Short mmCIF file of C-alpha atoms in Angstrom, two decimals:
data_model
loop_
_atom_site.label_atom_id
_atom_site.label_comp_id
_atom_site.label_asym_id
_atom_site.label_seq_id
_atom_site.Cartn_x
_atom_site.Cartn_y
_atom_site.Cartn_z
CA HIS A 532 11.20 8.28 -13.10
CA VAL A 533 7.76 7.40 -10.95
CA GLN A 534 6.77 9.89 -8.50
CA LEU A 535 4.34 8.46 -5.81
CA VAL A 536 2.72 10.73 -3.40
CA GLU A 537 0.37 9.28 -0.66
CA SER A 538 -2.40 10.94 1.35
CA GLY A 539 -5.15 10.44 3.68
CA GLY A 540 -3.49 9.61 6.91
CA GLY A 541 -4.88 11.09 10.55
CA SER A 542 -5.41 10.14 14.13
CA VAL A 543 -8.80 8.34 14.43
CA GLN A 544 -9.81 6.53 17.55
CA ALA A 545 -10.06 2.48 17.69
CA GLY A 546 -12.26 0.71 15.49
CA GLY A 547 -12.48 3.72 13.11
CA SER A 548 -11.43 3.78 9.96
CA LEU A 549 -9.34 5.69 6.71
CA ARG A 550 -8.61 5.50 3.19
CA LEU A 551 -5.06 5.98 2.13
CA SER A 552 -4.79 7.38 -1.61
CA CYS A 553 -1.31 6.99 -3.26
CA ALA A 554 -1.18 9.17 -6.39
CA ALA A 555 0.70 8.09 -9.67
CA PRO A 556 0.78 10.71 -12.12
CA GLY A 557 2.73 9.25 -15.01
CA TYR A 558 2.87 5.97 -14.03
CA ARG A 559 2.09 3.09 -16.07
CA TYR A 560 -0.52 0.54 -14.36
CA ASP A 561 0.04 -2.53 -17.13
CA THR A 562 3.30 -3.06 -16.43
CA TYR A 563 3.31 -2.00 -12.92
CA CYS A 564 2.12 -4.12 -9.47
CA MET A 565 1.25 -1.48 -6.64
CA GLY A 566 1.67 -1.75 -3.10
CA TRP A 567 1.11 -0.85 0.34
CA PHE A 568 3.62 -1.66 3.36
CA ARG A 569 3.67 0.18 6.34
CA GLN A 570 6.58 0.82 9.50
CA ALA A 571 6.15 1.61 13.03
CA PRO A 572 8.41 2.86 15.01
CA GLY A 573 11.18 0.13 15.76
CA LYS A 574 9.72 -2.00 13.29
CA ALA A 575 10.55 -3.69 10.06
CA ARG A 576 8.75 -2.77 7.18
CA GLU A 577 6.02 -4.76 6.44
CA GLY A 578 4.06 -5.52 3.36
CA ILE A 579 -0.38 -4.97 3.47
CA ALA A 580 -1.34 -6.20 0.16
CA VAL A 581 -0.83 -5.46 -3.61
CA ILE A 582 -2.82 -5.47 -6.94
CA ASP A 583 -1.83 -5.95 -10.28
CA SER A 584 -3.26 -4.70 -13.75
CA ASP A 585 -6.11 -7.02 -13.66
CA GLY A 586 -7.42 -6.43 -10.15
CA ASP A 587 -5.44 -9.65 -8.75
CA THR A 588 -4.43 -8.91 -5.27
CA ALA A 589 -2.33 -10.60 -2.35
CA TYR A 590 -2.69 -9.45 1.10
CA ALA A 591 -1.10 -10.44 4.42
CA GLU A 592 -2.65 -13.11 6.17
CA SER A 593 -2.94 -10.66 9.39
CA MET A 594 -4.70 -7.85 7.61
CA LYS A 595 -6.76 -8.95 4.88
CA ASP A 596 -9.59 -9.35 6.81
CA ARG A 597 -9.73 -5.63 8.26
CA PHE A 598 -7.75 -4.02 4.67
CA THR A 599 -8.79 -3.50 1.25
CA ILE A 600 -6.68 -2.29 -1.58
CA SER A 601 -7.86 -1.23 -5.01
CA GLN A 602 -6.71 1.10 -7.98
CA ASP A 603 -8.34 3.52 -10.43
CA SER A 604 -7.02 2.96 -13.20
CA ALA A 605 -8.12 5.88 -15.47
CA LYS A 606 -6.83 8.07 -12.69
CA LYS A 607 -4.07 6.78 -11.67
CA ILE A 608 -4.45 6.26 -8.17
CA LEU A 609 -3.84 3.62 -5.86
CA TYR A 610 -6.37 3.16 -2.20
CA LEU A 611 -6.11 1.52 0.86
CA TYR A 612 -9.15 1.33 2.99
CA LEU A 613 -8.47 0.51 6.39
CA ASN A 614 -11.08 -0.76 8.92
CA SER A 615 -11.61 -1.16 12.38
CA LEU A 616 -8.50 -0.07 13.41
CA LYS A 617 -6.53 -0.95 16.27
CA PRO A 618 -3.78 1.31 17.94
CA GLU A 619 -1.01 -1.38 16.62
CA ASP A 620 -1.85 -0.09 12.95
CA THR A 621 -0.14 2.95 14.36
CA ALA A 622 2.62 3.26 11.61
CA MET A 623 3.50 5.57 8.63
CA TYR A 624 2.01 3.80 5.49
CA TYR A 625 3.30 3.73 2.20
CA CYS A 626 2.84 2.64 -1.72
CA ALA A 627 5.24 1.64 -3.43
CA ALA A 628 6.05 0.41 -7.30
CA ALA A 629 7.08 -3.03 -8.69
CA PRO A 630 7.59 -4.09 -12.33
CA CYS A 631 5.04 -6.92 -12.32
CA SER A 632 7.51 -9.52 -13.98
CA SER A 633 9.69 -9.04 -10.56
CA ILE A 634 7.39 -10.64 -7.85
CA ASN A 635 4.77 -13.08 -7.59
CA SER A 636 2.85 -14.64 -4.20
CA GLY A 637 5.72 -15.56 -2.86
CA SER A 638 7.78 -12.49 -3.11
CA TRP A 639 5.27 -9.44 -3.10
CA SER A 640 6.16 -8.20 -0.07
CA ASN A 641 9.80 -8.15 -0.34
CA ARG A 642 10.23 -4.26 -0.01
CA ASN A 643 13.48 -4.68 -1.84
CA ARG A 644 11.17 -5.86 -4.91
CA TYR A 645 9.71 -2.69 -5.18
CA ASN A 646 11.72 0.21 -7.18
CA TYR A 647 9.65 3.23 -6.19
CA TRP A 648 7.95 4.45 -3.25
CA GLY A 649 6.12 7.32 -2.10
CA GLN A 650 7.46 9.66 0.92
CA GLY A 651 4.50 7.89 3.48
CA THR A 652 1.42 9.01 5.15
CA GLN A 653 0.63 8.74 8.99
CA VAL A 654 -1.89 6.77 10.33
CA THR A 655 -2.31 7.54 14.30
CA VAL A 656 -4.92 4.62 15.96
CA SER A 657 -5.62 5.47 19.99
#
């Protein structure tokens, strides 16, 4: 069982920045892809970005200019940098893991492809 633990959320003013972290001890980065999702109240969970063991990334078109995904494979930590935050970015942010063999450029944002999820970290922008 892969345990994912997010941190770094909080309350910020519009235009501010945050760095979210996702610790994944015992996780095998060489076979799994890591993604970030978010879910606002009353809305569906949406994919933000995904990264594989080679560092290749994919982003949701609407967020690629402000958000950046990265990982420290040695420390087994996934990051999401949030810049130029807007009130509409307010949501619970989740990290998730999926076998890279089960996702591609067309399916990475499908939440059903991911086997493991963290508990989420809240981001509130005012």
